[in-house]
Amino acid sequence: MSTNASLRFDRGHTDDLMTFLAAATSPYHVVAVAAERLEKAGFRQVKETEAWDASTGGRYVIRGGALIAWYVPEDTPAHTPFRIVGAHTDSPNLRVKPLPDAGSHGWRQIAVEVYGGPLLNSWLDRDLGISGRLSLRDGTHRLVKIDRPLLRVPQLAIHLDRSVHADGLKLDKQRHMQPIWGLGEVHEGDLIRFLEQESGLPEGEVTGWDLMTHSVEAPAYLGRDEELLAGPRMDNLLSVHAGLAALIAAAATPALAYVPVLAAFDHEENGSQADTGADGPLLGSVLERSLFARGGGYEDKARAFAATVCLSSDVGHAVHPNYSERHDPTHHPLPNRGPILKVNVNQRYATDGSGRAVFAAACEKAGVPWQTFVSNNSMPCGTTIGPITAARHGIQTVDIGVACLSMHSARELCGAQDPYLLASALTAFLEGA
């Protein structure tokens, strides 16, 4: 499980991840950026409302903030198993409410709802933009992105809360997390009119929206030797980016024994129960339709699914130097030591011994180190799309990821080498290691 990780560092990959993080400020922007990259690699979009043919090559489907992409090699039998990299496009944040215009005492504010489980304090006193999707009168959608300081959730001054050091910071999600964006009277419709103007749309054209806030601070290398990476939404765009790179690389590999797939779901942070989530029908529908389009039947599907493996890739916890007692005493993942295998015998992660062997083989083929994560027995364990994917589709699933600090913060931290190491392992996996 050990190689010299410093010999495997590709700064170009991490630079590209930083570009991806900055561009992909909402799930809708994630899939748009991913689709653009897939198109450049020769993949073509297919629509769920149209008939699919038996042609080979790269294809992808977009549904809202989710994307499924796959590559079918020439002369691939219908019963060929899939190799799947699973990830998610959403991150914890503050999302705009249906009636967004709010305020009091001469301040203009935007009404937001807390999405997922963010570290609320990390959103205080941070310059925020807005991005997401606008729904128009004709039924089409328009992406919008205000990537400049527009909003701010101001923290209460220490002089007005002298007990904060003794009692700790206590934030009420409803009262304390509403950002300000100006002064003056509140007028209904102001935010949407502003976004229409910014998007070059006529007033009244927008009839629906899915909008969220994001930090406008750019991703950056951190530390004396720039061996760390700080940035937003690495949970879980780091995995989406790595999976995308791996799929494109695998598609250029001759004589594939599997059909490589990237499944980037939305709504993992609030339970995956959505038509675009891992607990929805999207992945199964895409795999089945791809298989049936190539002339397959029920037996072909059963054979293919029985030999299919999914690597559920999501970030995990690096040992925290200030809170080491919160970690298992014998499992201390560190940055730049390679991806982590995530294990929980109570099925919060889907990994078992057989899955460990699959992951180890991929890392060995790629020549990258890897580590193991398990939770402290006294601490509750988080979960991922892994167990959902395994149970819903009957597919062997292995939970992996990259060790990081500050998970669910507005700005997270990982090793600068690990994104490339993860992508290398995922490429080897999709190629059939």
CSV table of C-alpha atoms in Angstrom, one decimal:
chain,number,residue,atom,x,y,z
A,1,MET,CA,0.0,0.0,0.0
A,2,SER,CA,2.9,2.3,-0.3
A,3,THR,CA,4.6,4.1,-3.1
A,4,ASN,CA,6.3,7.5,-3.2
A,5,ALA,CA,3.3,9.8,-3.8
A,6,SER,CA,5.6,12.7,-4.6
A,7,LEU,CA,6.6,10.9,-7.8
A,8,ARG,CA,3.0,10.8,-8.9
A,9,PHE,CA,2.0,14.5,-8.5
A,10,ASP,CA,0.6,16.1,-11.6
A,11,ARG,CA,0.1,19.7,-10.9
A,12,GLY,CA,-1.7,20.2,-14.2
A,13,HIS,CA,-4.5,17.9,-13.0
A,14,THR,CA,-4.9,19.9,-9.8
A,15,ASP,CA,-4.7,23.2,-11.6
A,16,ASP,CA,-7.5,21.9,-13.8
A,17,LEU,CA,-9.5,20.9,-10.8
A,18,MET,CA,-9.2,24.4,-9.5
A,19,THR,CA,-10.6,25.7,-12.8
A,20,PHE,CA,-13.5,23.2,-12.5
A,21,LEU,CA,-14.3,24.2,-8.9
A,22,ALA,CA,-14.4,27.9,-9.8
A,23,ALA,CA,-16.7,27.3,-12.8
A,24,ALA,CA,-19.0,24.7,-11.2
A,25,THR,CA,-20.9,26.8,-8.6
A,26,SER,CA,-24.2,24.9,-8.7
A,27,PRO,CA,-25.1,21.3,-9.7
A,28,TYR,CA,-26.5,22.8,-13.0
A,29,HIS,CA,-23.1,24.4,-13.7
A,30,VAL,CA,-21.3,21.1,-12.8
A,31,VAL,CA,-23.2,19.2,-15.5
A,32,ALA,CA,-22.8,22.0,-18.0
A,33,VAL,CA,-19.0,22.1,-17.5
A,34,ALA,CA,-18.8,18.3,-17.6
A,35,ALA,CA,-20.9,18.1,-20.8
A,36,GLU,CA,-18.7,20.6,-22.5
A,37,ARG,CA,-15.6,18.5,-21.7
A,38,LEU,CA,-17.3,15.3,-22.8
A,39,GLU,CA,-18.3,16.9,-26.1
A,40,LYS,CA,-14.7,17.8,-26.7
A,41,ALA,CA,-13.7,14.2,-26.1
A,42,GLY,CA,-16.2,13.0,-28.7
A,43,PHE,CA,-19.2,12.1,-26.4
A,44,ARG,CA,-22.7,13.0,-27.6
A,45,GLN,CA,-25.8,13.8,-25.6
A,46,VAL,CA,-28.8,11.6,-25.9
A,47,LYS,CA,-32.2,12.6,-24.6
A,48,GLU,CA,-34.4,10.5,-22.4
A,49,THR,CA,-37.5,11.5,-24.5
A,50,GLU,CA,-36.0,10.1,-27.7
A,51,ALA,CA,-35.3,6.5,-28.9
A,52,TRP,CA,-31.7,5.3,-28.4
A,53,ASP,CA,-29.9,3.3,-31.1
A,54,ALA,CA,-27.2,0.6,-31.0
A,55,SER,CA,-24.4,2.9,-32.0
A,56,THR,CA,-21.2,2.6,-30.0
A,57,GLY,CA,-18.9,5.4,-28.6
A,58,GLY,CA,-19.4,7.9,-25.8
A,59,ARG,CA,-22.9,9.1,-24.7
A,60,TYR,CA,-24.3,11.1,-21.8
A,61,VAL,CA,-27.7,12.0,-20.3
A,62,ILE,CA,-28.4,15.2,-18.3
A,63,ARG,CA,-31.4,15.4,-16.0
A,64,GLY,CA,-31.4,18.6,-13.9
A,65,GLY,CA,-28.3,18.7,-11.8
A,66,ALA,CA,-27.3,15.1,-12.6
A,67,LEU,CA,-25.3,13.5,-15.4
A,68,ILE,CA,-24.8,9.9,-16.5
A,69,ALA,CA,-22.0,9.3,-19.1
A,70,TRP,CA,-20.8,6.1,-20.6
A,71,TYR,CA,-18.7,4.7,-23.4
A,72,VAL,CA,-19.6,1.6,-25.4
A,73,PRO,CA,-16.6,0.0,-27.2
A,74,GLU,CA,-17.1,-1.5,-30.7
A,75,ASP,CA,-18.5,-5.1,-30.8
A,76,THR,CA,-19.6,-5.0,-27.1
A,77,PRO,CA,-22.0,-7.8,-26.3
A,78,ALA,CA,-25.2,-6.7,-24.5
A,79,HIS,CA,-24.3,-8.7,-21.4
A,80,THR,CA,-21.0,-6.8,-20.9
A,81,PRO,CA,-20.7,-5.6,-17.3
A,82,PHE,CA,-20.3,-2.0,-16.3
A,83,ARG,CA,-17.6,-0.3,-14.3
A,84,ILE,CA,-19.1,2.7,-12.6
A,85,VAL,CA,-17.7,5.7,-10.8
A,86,GLY,CA,-20.4,7.3,-8.6
A,87,ALA,CA,-20.2,10.8,-7.3
A,88,HIS,CA,-22.5,13.7,-6.5
A,89,THR,CA,-22.8,17.3,-7.9
A,90,ASP,CA,-24.4,19.0,-4.9
A,91,SER,CA,-22.7,20.6,-1.8
A,92,PRO,CA,-24.1,22.0,1.4
A,93,ASN,CA,-25.0,25.7,1.0
A,94,LEU,CA,-27.6,28.4,1.4
A,95,ARG,CA,-30.4,28.3,-1.2
A,96,VAL,CA,-32.8,31.0,-2.2
A,97,LYS,CA,-36.4,30.7,-1.0
A,98,PRO,CA,-39.5,31.0,-3.3
A,99,LEU,CA,-40.1,34.5,-1.9
A,100,PRO,CA,-36.6,35.8,-1.8
A,101,ASP,CA,-37.0,39.5,-1.1
A,102,ALA,CA,-36.7,40.2,2.6
A,103,GLY,CA,-35.2,42.6,5.1
A,104,SER,CA,-35.8,44.9,8.1
A,105,HIS,CA,-34.5,48.0,9.8
A,106,GLY,CA,-33.4,49.6,6.6
A,107,TRP,CA,-31.4,46.5,5.4
A,108,ARG,CA,-32.3,44.6,2.2
A,109,GLN,CA,-31.8,40.8,2.6
A,110,ILE,CA,-32.3,37.6,0.6
A,111,ALA,CA,-34.4,34.8,2.3
A,112,VAL,CA,-32.4,31.6,2.2
A,113,GLU,CA,-33.0,28.0,3.3
A,114,VAL,CA,-30.2,25.9,4.6
A,115,TYR,CA,-29.4,23.0,2.2
A,116,GLY,CA,-27.8,19.8,3.5
A,117,GLY,CA,-25.6,20.0,6.6
A,118,PRO,CA,-23.2,23.0,6.2
A,119,LEU,CA,-20.9,24.2,8.9
A,120,LEU,CA,-22.9,27.4,9.4
A,121,ASN,CA,-20.2,29.4,10.9
A,122,SER,CA,-18.0,29.0,7.8
A,123,TRP,CA,-20.6,31.0,5.8
A,124,LEU,CA,-20.3,34.0,8.1
A,125,ASP,CA,-18.5,37.2,6.9
A,126,ARG,CA,-17.8,35.6,3.5
A,127,ASP,CA,-18.4,37.3,0.2
A,128,LEU,CA,-21.0,35.4,-1.6
A,129,GLY,CA,-22.3,35.2,-5.2
A,130,ILE,CA,-25.5,33.6,-6.6
A,131,SER,CA,-25.8,30.9,-9.2
A,132,GLY,CA,-28.2,28.3,-10.4
A,133,ARG,CA,-30.9,27.8,-12.9
A,134,LEU,CA,-33.7,30.1,-14.1
A,135,SER,CA,-36.9,28.6,-15.6
A,136,LEU,CA,-38.4,30.6,-18.4
A,137,ARG,CA,-41.9,31.0,-19.7
A,138,ASP,CA,-41.3,28.9,-22.8
A,139,GLY,CA,-40.3,25.9,-20.6
A,140,THR,CA,-36.5,26.3,-21.3
A,141,HIS,CA,-33.8,27.0,-18.7
A,142,ARG,CA,-31.1,29.5,-18.4
A,143,LEU,CA,-28.0,29.2,-16.2
A,144,VAL,CA,-27.2,32.2,-14.2
A,145,LYS,CA,-24.0,33.0,-12.3
A,146,ILE,CA,-23.2,36.2,-10.4
A,147,ASP,CA,-19.6,35.5,-9.5
A,148,ARG,CA,-18.8,38.7,-7.6
A,149,PRO,CA,-19.4,39.9,-4.0
A,150,LEU,CA,-23.2,40.3,-3.9
A,151,LEU,CA,-24.3,38.9,-0.5
A,152,ARG,CA,-22.9,38.5,3.0
A,153,VAL,CA,-24.0,36.9,6.3
A,154,PRO,CA,-22.6,39.3,8.9
A,155,GLN,CA,-21.6,37.9,12.2
A,156,LEU,CA,-22.6,39.7,15.4
A,157,ALA,CA,-19.8,41.8,16.9
A,158,ILE,CA,-18.1,40.5,20.0
A,159,HIS,CA,-19.3,43.6,21.9
A,160,LEU,CA,-22.9,42.6,21.4
A,161,ASP,CA,-22.3,38.9,22.4
A,162,ARG,CA,-19.9,38.9,25.3
A,163,SER,CA,-20.8,35.3,26.1
A,164,VAL,CA,-19.7,33.8,22.8
A,165,HIS,CA,-16.3,32.7,24.1
A,166,ALA,CA,-17.7,31.1,27.2
A,167,ASP,CA,-20.8,29.5,25.7
A,168,GLY,CA,-19.8,29.0,22.1
A,169,LEU,CA,-21.3,30.4,18.9
A,170,LYS,CA,-24.9,29.5,18.6
A,171,LEU,CA,-26.6,30.1,15.2
A,172,ASP,CA,-30.3,29.9,14.5
A,173,LYS,CA,-30.8,28.8,10.9
A,174,GLN,CA,-33.8,31.0,10.4
A,175,ARG,CA,-32.8,34.2,12.2
A,176,HIS,CA,-29.0,34.4,11.8
A,177,MET,CA,-28.3,33.1,8.3
A,178,GLN,CA,-30.1,35.5,6.1
A,179,PRO,CA,-27.6,37.5,4.0
A,180,ILE,CA,-27.7,41.2,3.3
A,181,TRP,CA,-27.3,42.7,-0.2
A,182,GLY,CA,-28.0,46.3,0.3
A,183,LEU,CA,-29.9,49.2,2.0
A,184,GLY,CA,-33.3,50.6,1.5
A,185,GLU,CA,-36.9,49.4,1.2
A,186,VAL,CA,-37.7,45.8,0.3
A,187,HIS,CA,-39.6,45.4,-3.0
A,188,GLU,CA,-41.1,42.1,-4.1
A,189,GLY,CA,-39.4,40.7,-7.2
A,190,ASP,CA,-36.2,42.7,-6.9
A,191,LEU,CA,-33.8,39.7,-6.9
A,192,ILE,CA,-35.4,38.1,-9.9
A,193,ARG,CA,-35.5,41.4,-11.8
A,194,PHE,CA,-31.9,41.8,-11.1
A,195,LEU,CA,-31.0,38.4,-12.3
A,196,GLU,CA,-33.1,38.9,-15.5
A,197,GLN,CA,-31.1,42.1,-16.2
A,198,GLU,CA,-27.8,40.3,-15.5
A,199,SER,CA,-28.9,37.5,-17.9
A,200,GLY,CA,-30.2,39.8,-20.6
A,201,LEU,CA,-33.7,38.6,-20.2
A,202,PRO,CA,-36.9,40.6,-20.5
A,203,GLU,CA,-38.6,41.5,-17.2
A,204,GLY,CA,-41.2,38.9,-16.3
A,205,GLU,CA,-39.5,36.1,-18.4
A,206,VAL,CA,-38.4,34.1,-15.4
A,207,THR,CA,-41.2,32.0,-13.8
A,208,GLY,CA,-39.2,29.6,-11.6
A,209,TRP,CA,-35.7,29.3,-10.2
A,210,ASP,CA,-33.3,27.0,-8.4
A,211,LEU,CA,-30.7,29.4,-6.9
A,212,MET,CA,-28.0,29.1,-4.3
A,213,THR,CA,-25.1,31.0,-2.8
A,214,HIS,CA,-21.4,30.3,-3.3
A,215,SER,CA,-18.2,31.8,-2.0
A,216,VAL,CA,-16.5,34.0,-4.6
A,217,GLU,CA,-13.0,33.3,-3.1
A,218,ALA,CA,-11.0,31.4,-5.7
A,219,PRO,CA,-9.4,27.9,-5.0
A,220,ALA,CA,-5.8,28.2,-4.0
A,221,TYR,CA,-2.7,26.2,-3.1
A,222,LEU,CA,-1.9,26.5,0.6
A,223,GLY,CA,1.2,26.1,2.7
A,224,ARG,CA,4.9,26.9,2.5
A,225,ASP,CA,5.4,24.2,-0.2
A,226,GLU,CA,1.9,24.5,-1.7
A,227,GLU,CA,1.3,20.9,-0.8
A,228,LEU,CA,-2.3,21.6,0.2
A,229,LEU,CA,-5.4,22.7,-1.8
A,230,ALA,CA,-8.1,25.0,-0.3
A,231,GLY,CA,-11.3,25.5,-2.2
A,232,PRO,CA,-15.1,25.3,-2.2
A,233,ARG,CA,-17.3,22.3,-3.0
A,234,MET,CA,-14.6,19.7,-3.0
A,235,ASP,CA,-17.3,17.6,-1.4
A,236,ASN,CA,-17.9,16.3,-4.0
A,237,LEU,CA,-16.7,18.0,-7.1
A,238,LEU,CA,-13.2,16.6,-6.5
A,239,SER,CA,-14.7,13.2,-7.3
A,240,VAL,CA,-16.8,14.4,-10.2
A,241,HIS,CA,-13.7,15.9,-11.8
A,242,ALA,CA,-11.6,12.8,-11.2
A,243,GLY,CA,-14.3,10.5,-12.5
A,244,LEU,CA,-14.8,12.7,-15.6
A,245,ALA,CA,-11.0,12.6,-16.3
A,246,ALA,CA,-11.0,8.9,-15.8
A,247,LEU,CA,-13.9,8.2,-18.1
A,248,ILE,CA,-12.4,10.3,-20.9
A,249,ALA,CA,-9.1,8.5,-20.5
A,250,ALA,CA,-10.8,5.1,-20.4
A,251,ALA,CA,-12.7,5.9,-23.6
A,252,ALA,CA,-9.3,6.2,-25.4
A,253,THR,CA,-8.2,2.8,-24.2
A,254,PRO,CA,-8.3,-0.1,-26.7
A,255,ALA,CA,-9.9,-3.5,-25.9
A,256,LEU,CA,-12.0,-2.5,-22.9
A,257,ALA,CA,-13.6,-5.5,-21.1
A,258,TYR,CA,-16.3,-3.3,-19.5
A,259,VAL,CA,-18.5,-0.4,-20.3
A,260,PRO,CA,-17.1,2.5,-18.2
A,261,VAL,CA,-19.7,4.8,-16.6
A,262,LEU,CA,-19.7,8.1,-14.7
A,263,ALA,CA,-22.8,8.6,-12.5
A,264,ALA,CA,-22.8,12.1,-11.1
A,265,PHE,CA,-26.0,12.5,-9.0
A,266,ASP,CA,-27.7,15.5,-7.3
A,267,HIS,CA,-29.2,15.7,-3.8
A,268,GLU,CA,-26.8,13.4,-2.0
A,269,GLU,CA,-26.5,16.0,0.8
A,270,ASN,CA,-30.1,15.7,1.7
A,271,GLY,CA,-30.6,12.0,1.3
A,272,SER,CA,-30.6,11.2,-2.4
A,273,GLN,CA,-34.3,10.7,-2.6
A,274,ALA,CA,-35.0,12.6,-5.8
A,275,ASP,CA,-35.4,11.8,-9.5
A,276,THR,CA,-31.9,13.1,-10.0
A,277,GLY,CA,-30.5,11.3,-6.8
A,278,ALA,CA,-28.8,8.0,-6.3
A,279,ASP,CA,-32.0,6.7,-4.7
A,280,GLY,CA,-34.0,7.6,-7.9
A,281,PRO,CA,-34.4,5.6,-11.1
A,282,LEU,CA,-31.9,7.5,-13.3
A,283,LEU,CA,-28.9,5.2,-13.2
A,284,GLY,CA,-30.8,2.0,-13.6
A,285,SER,CA,-32.8,3.4,-16.4
A,286,VAL,CA,-29.7,4.6,-18.3
A,287,LEU,CA,-27.9,1.3,-17.9
A,288,GLU,CA,-30.9,-0.7,-19.0
A,289,ARG,CA,-31.7,1.4,-22.0
A,290,SER,CA,-28.1,1.3,-23.1
A,291,LEU,CA,-28.1,-2.5,-22.8
A,292,PHE,CA,-31.5,-2.9,-24.5
A,293,ALA,CA,-30.5,-0.6,-27.4
A,294,ARG,CA,-27.7,-3.0,-28.2
A,295,GLY,CA,-30.2,-5.9,-28.5
A,296,GLY,CA,-30.1,-7.2,-25.0
A,297,GLY,CA,-32.9,-8.7,-22.9
A,298,TYR,CA,-33.6,-9.5,-19.3
A,299,GLU,CA,-30.9,-12.3,-19.1
A,300,ASP,CA,-28.3,-9.9,-20.6
A,301,LYS,CA,-29.2,-7.3,-18.0
A,302,ALA,CA,-29.0,-9.9,-15.1
A,303,ARG,CA,-25.6,-11.1,-16.3
A,304,ALA,CA,-24.3,-7.6,-16.8
A,305,PHE,CA,-25.4,-6.3,-13.4
A,306,ALA,CA,-24.1,-9.4,-11.6
A,307,ALA,CA,-20.6,-8.6,-12.7
A,308,THR,CA,-20.8,-4.8,-12.4
A,309,VAL,CA,-18.8,-2.9,-9.8
A,310,CYS,CA,-19.3,0.7,-8.7
A,311,LEU,CA,-16.7,2.8,-6.9
A,312,SER,CA,-18.7,5.4,-4.9
A,313,SER,CA,-16.2,8.2,-4.6
A,314,ASP,CA,-16.7,10.9,-2.0
A,315,VAL,CA,-14.4,12.8,0.3
A,316,GLY,CA,-13.6,11.4,3.7
A,317,HIS,CA,-12.0,12.6,6.9
A,318,ALA,CA,-8.2,13.1,7.3
A,319,VAL,CA,-7.0,12.9,10.9
A,320,HIS,CA,-7.4,16.4,12.4
A,321,PRO,CA,-4.3,17.5,14.3
A,322,ASN,CA,-6.4,19.5,16.8
A,323,TYR,CA,-9.1,16.8,17.4
A,324,SER,CA,-7.2,13.5,16.9
A,325,GLU,CA,-9.3,11.9,19.7
A,326,ARG,CA,-12.3,12.1,17.4
A,327,HIS,CA,-10.7,9.6,15.0
A,328,ASP,CA,-10.2,5.9,15.3
A,329,PRO,CA,-6.8,5.5,17.0
A,330,THR,CA,-5.4,3.1,14.4
A,331,HIS,CA,-6.8,4.6,11.2
A,332,HIS,CA,-5.3,8.1,10.5
A,333,PRO,CA,-5.6,9.0,6.9
A,334,LEU,CA,-3.3,11.9,5.8
A,335,PRO,CA,-3.2,14.2,2.8
A,336,ASN,CA,-1.0,13.2,-0.1
A,337,ARG,CA,-0.9,9.6,0.9
A,338,GLY,CA,-3.4,8.5,-1.8
A,339,PRO,CA,-7.1,7.8,-1.9
A,340,ILE,CA,-8.9,6.2,1.0
A,341,LEU,CA,-11.0,3.0,1.3
A,342,LYS,CA,-14.0,3.8,3.5
A,343,VAL,CA,-15.2,0.9,5.7
A,344,ASN,CA,-18.2,0.6,8.0
A,345,VAL,CA,-19.5,-2.8,9.0
A,346,ASN,CA,-23.0,-1.3,9.7
A,347,GLN,CA,-23.3,-0.5,6.0
A,348,ARG,CA,-23.0,3.2,6.2
A,349,TYR,CA,-20.4,2.5,3.6
A,350,ALA,CA,-20.8,-0.4,1.1
A,351,THR,CA,-17.3,-1.7,1.2
A,352,ASP,CA,-16.6,-5.4,2.0
A,353,GLY,CA,-13.5,-7.6,1.6
A,354,SER,CA,-14.2,-8.4,-2.0
A,355,GLY,CA,-14.6,-4.7,-2.8
A,356,ARG,CA,-11.3,-4.0,-1.0
A,357,ALA,CA,-9.6,-6.4,-3.4
A,358,VAL,CA,-11.1,-4.5,-6.4
A,359,PHE,CA,-9.9,-1.2,-5.2
A,360,ALA,CA,-6.4,-2.5,-4.2
A,361,ALA,CA,-6.0,-3.9,-7.7
A,362,ALA,CA,-6.9,-0.6,-9.3
A,363,CYS,CA,-4.4,1.3,-7.1
A,364,GLU,CA,-1.7,-1.3,-7.8
A,365,LYS,CA,-2.2,-1.0,-11.5
A,366,ALA,CA,-2.1,2.8,-11.3
A,367,GLY,CA,0.9,2.7,-9.0
A,368,VAL,CA,-0.6,4.9,-6.4
A,369,PRO,CA,-0.7,4.5,-2.6
A,370,TRP,CA,-4.0,4.1,-0.7
A,371,GLN,CA,-5.2,4.3,2.9
A,372,THR,CA,-8.1,3.0,5.0
A,373,PHE,CA,-10.7,5.0,6.9
A,374,VAL,CA,-13.0,3.7,9.6
A,375,SER,CA,-14.9,5.8,12.1
A,376,ASN,CA,-14.3,5.9,15.9
A,377,ASN,CA,-16.7,3.5,17.5
A,378,SER,CA,-17.9,6.3,19.8
A,379,MET,CA,-18.8,8.6,16.9
A,380,PRO,CA,-21.7,8.3,14.4
A,381,CYS,CA,-20.6,7.5,10.9
A,382,GLY,CA,-21.7,9.5,7.8
A,383,THR,CA,-22.9,7.8,4.7
A,384,THR,CA,-22.7,8.1,0.9
A,385,ILE,CA,-24.5,7.0,-2.3
A,386,GLY,CA,-22.6,3.7,-2.0
A,387,PRO,CA,-25.1,1.7,0.1
A,388,ILE,CA,-28.0,3.2,-1.8
A,389,THR,CA,-26.5,2.1,-5.2
A,390,ALA,CA,-25.7,-1.4,-3.9
A,391,ALA,CA,-29.2,-1.9,-2.5
A,392,ARG,CA,-31.2,-0.3,-5.3
A,393,HIS,CA,-29.5,-2.0,-8.2
A,394,GLY,CA,-27.9,-5.1,-6.7
A,395,ILE,CA,-24.5,-3.9,-7.8
A,396,GLN,CA,-21.3,-4.5,-5.9
A,397,THR,CA,-20.2,-1.1,-4.6
A,398,VAL,CA,-17.0,0.1,-2.9
A,399,ASP,CA,-16.8,3.4,-1.0
A,400,ILE,CA,-13.6,5.4,-1.6
A,401,GLY,CA,-12.5,9.0,-1.7
A,402,VAL,CA,-9.9,11.6,-0.7
A,403,ALA,CA,-9.0,12.5,2.8
A,404,CYS,CA,-9.8,16.1,3.7
A,405,LEU,CA,-10.3,18.6,6.5
A,406,SER,CA,-13.2,21.0,7.0
A,407,MET,CA,-15.8,18.8,5.3
A,408,HIS,CA,-19.0,20.7,4.7
A,409,SER,CA,-17.3,24.0,5.2
A,410,ALA,CA,-17.8,26.8,2.7
A,411,ARG,CA,-14.1,26.2,2.0
A,412,GLU,CA,-12.5,22.7,2.4
A,413,LEU,CA,-8.9,21.5,2.5
A,414,CYS,CA,-7.1,18.4,0.9
A,415,GLY,CA,-3.7,17.4,-0.2
A,416,ALA,CA,-2.7,18.9,-3.6
A,417,GLN,CA,-1.5,15.5,-4.9
A,418,ASP,CA,-4.5,13.5,-3.9
A,419,PRO,CA,-6.9,14.6,-6.7
A,420,TYR,CA,-4.5,13.2,-9.3
A,421,LEU,CA,-3.9,10.0,-7.4
A,422,LEU,CA,-7.6,9.4,-7.1
A,423,ALA,CA,-8.1,10.1,-10.9
A,424,SER,CA,-5.3,7.6,-11.7
A,425,ALA,CA,-6.9,4.9,-9.6
A,426,LEU,CA,-10.3,5.5,-11.1
A,427,THR,CA,-8.8,5.3,-14.6
A,428,ALA,CA,-7.2,2.0,-13.8
A,429,PHE,CA,-10.5,0.8,-12.4
A,430,LEU,CA,-12.6,1.8,-15.5
A,431,GLU,CA,-9.9,0.3,-17.8
A,432,GLY,CA,-10.5,-3.1,-16.0
A,433,ALA,CA,-7.9,-3.5,-13.3
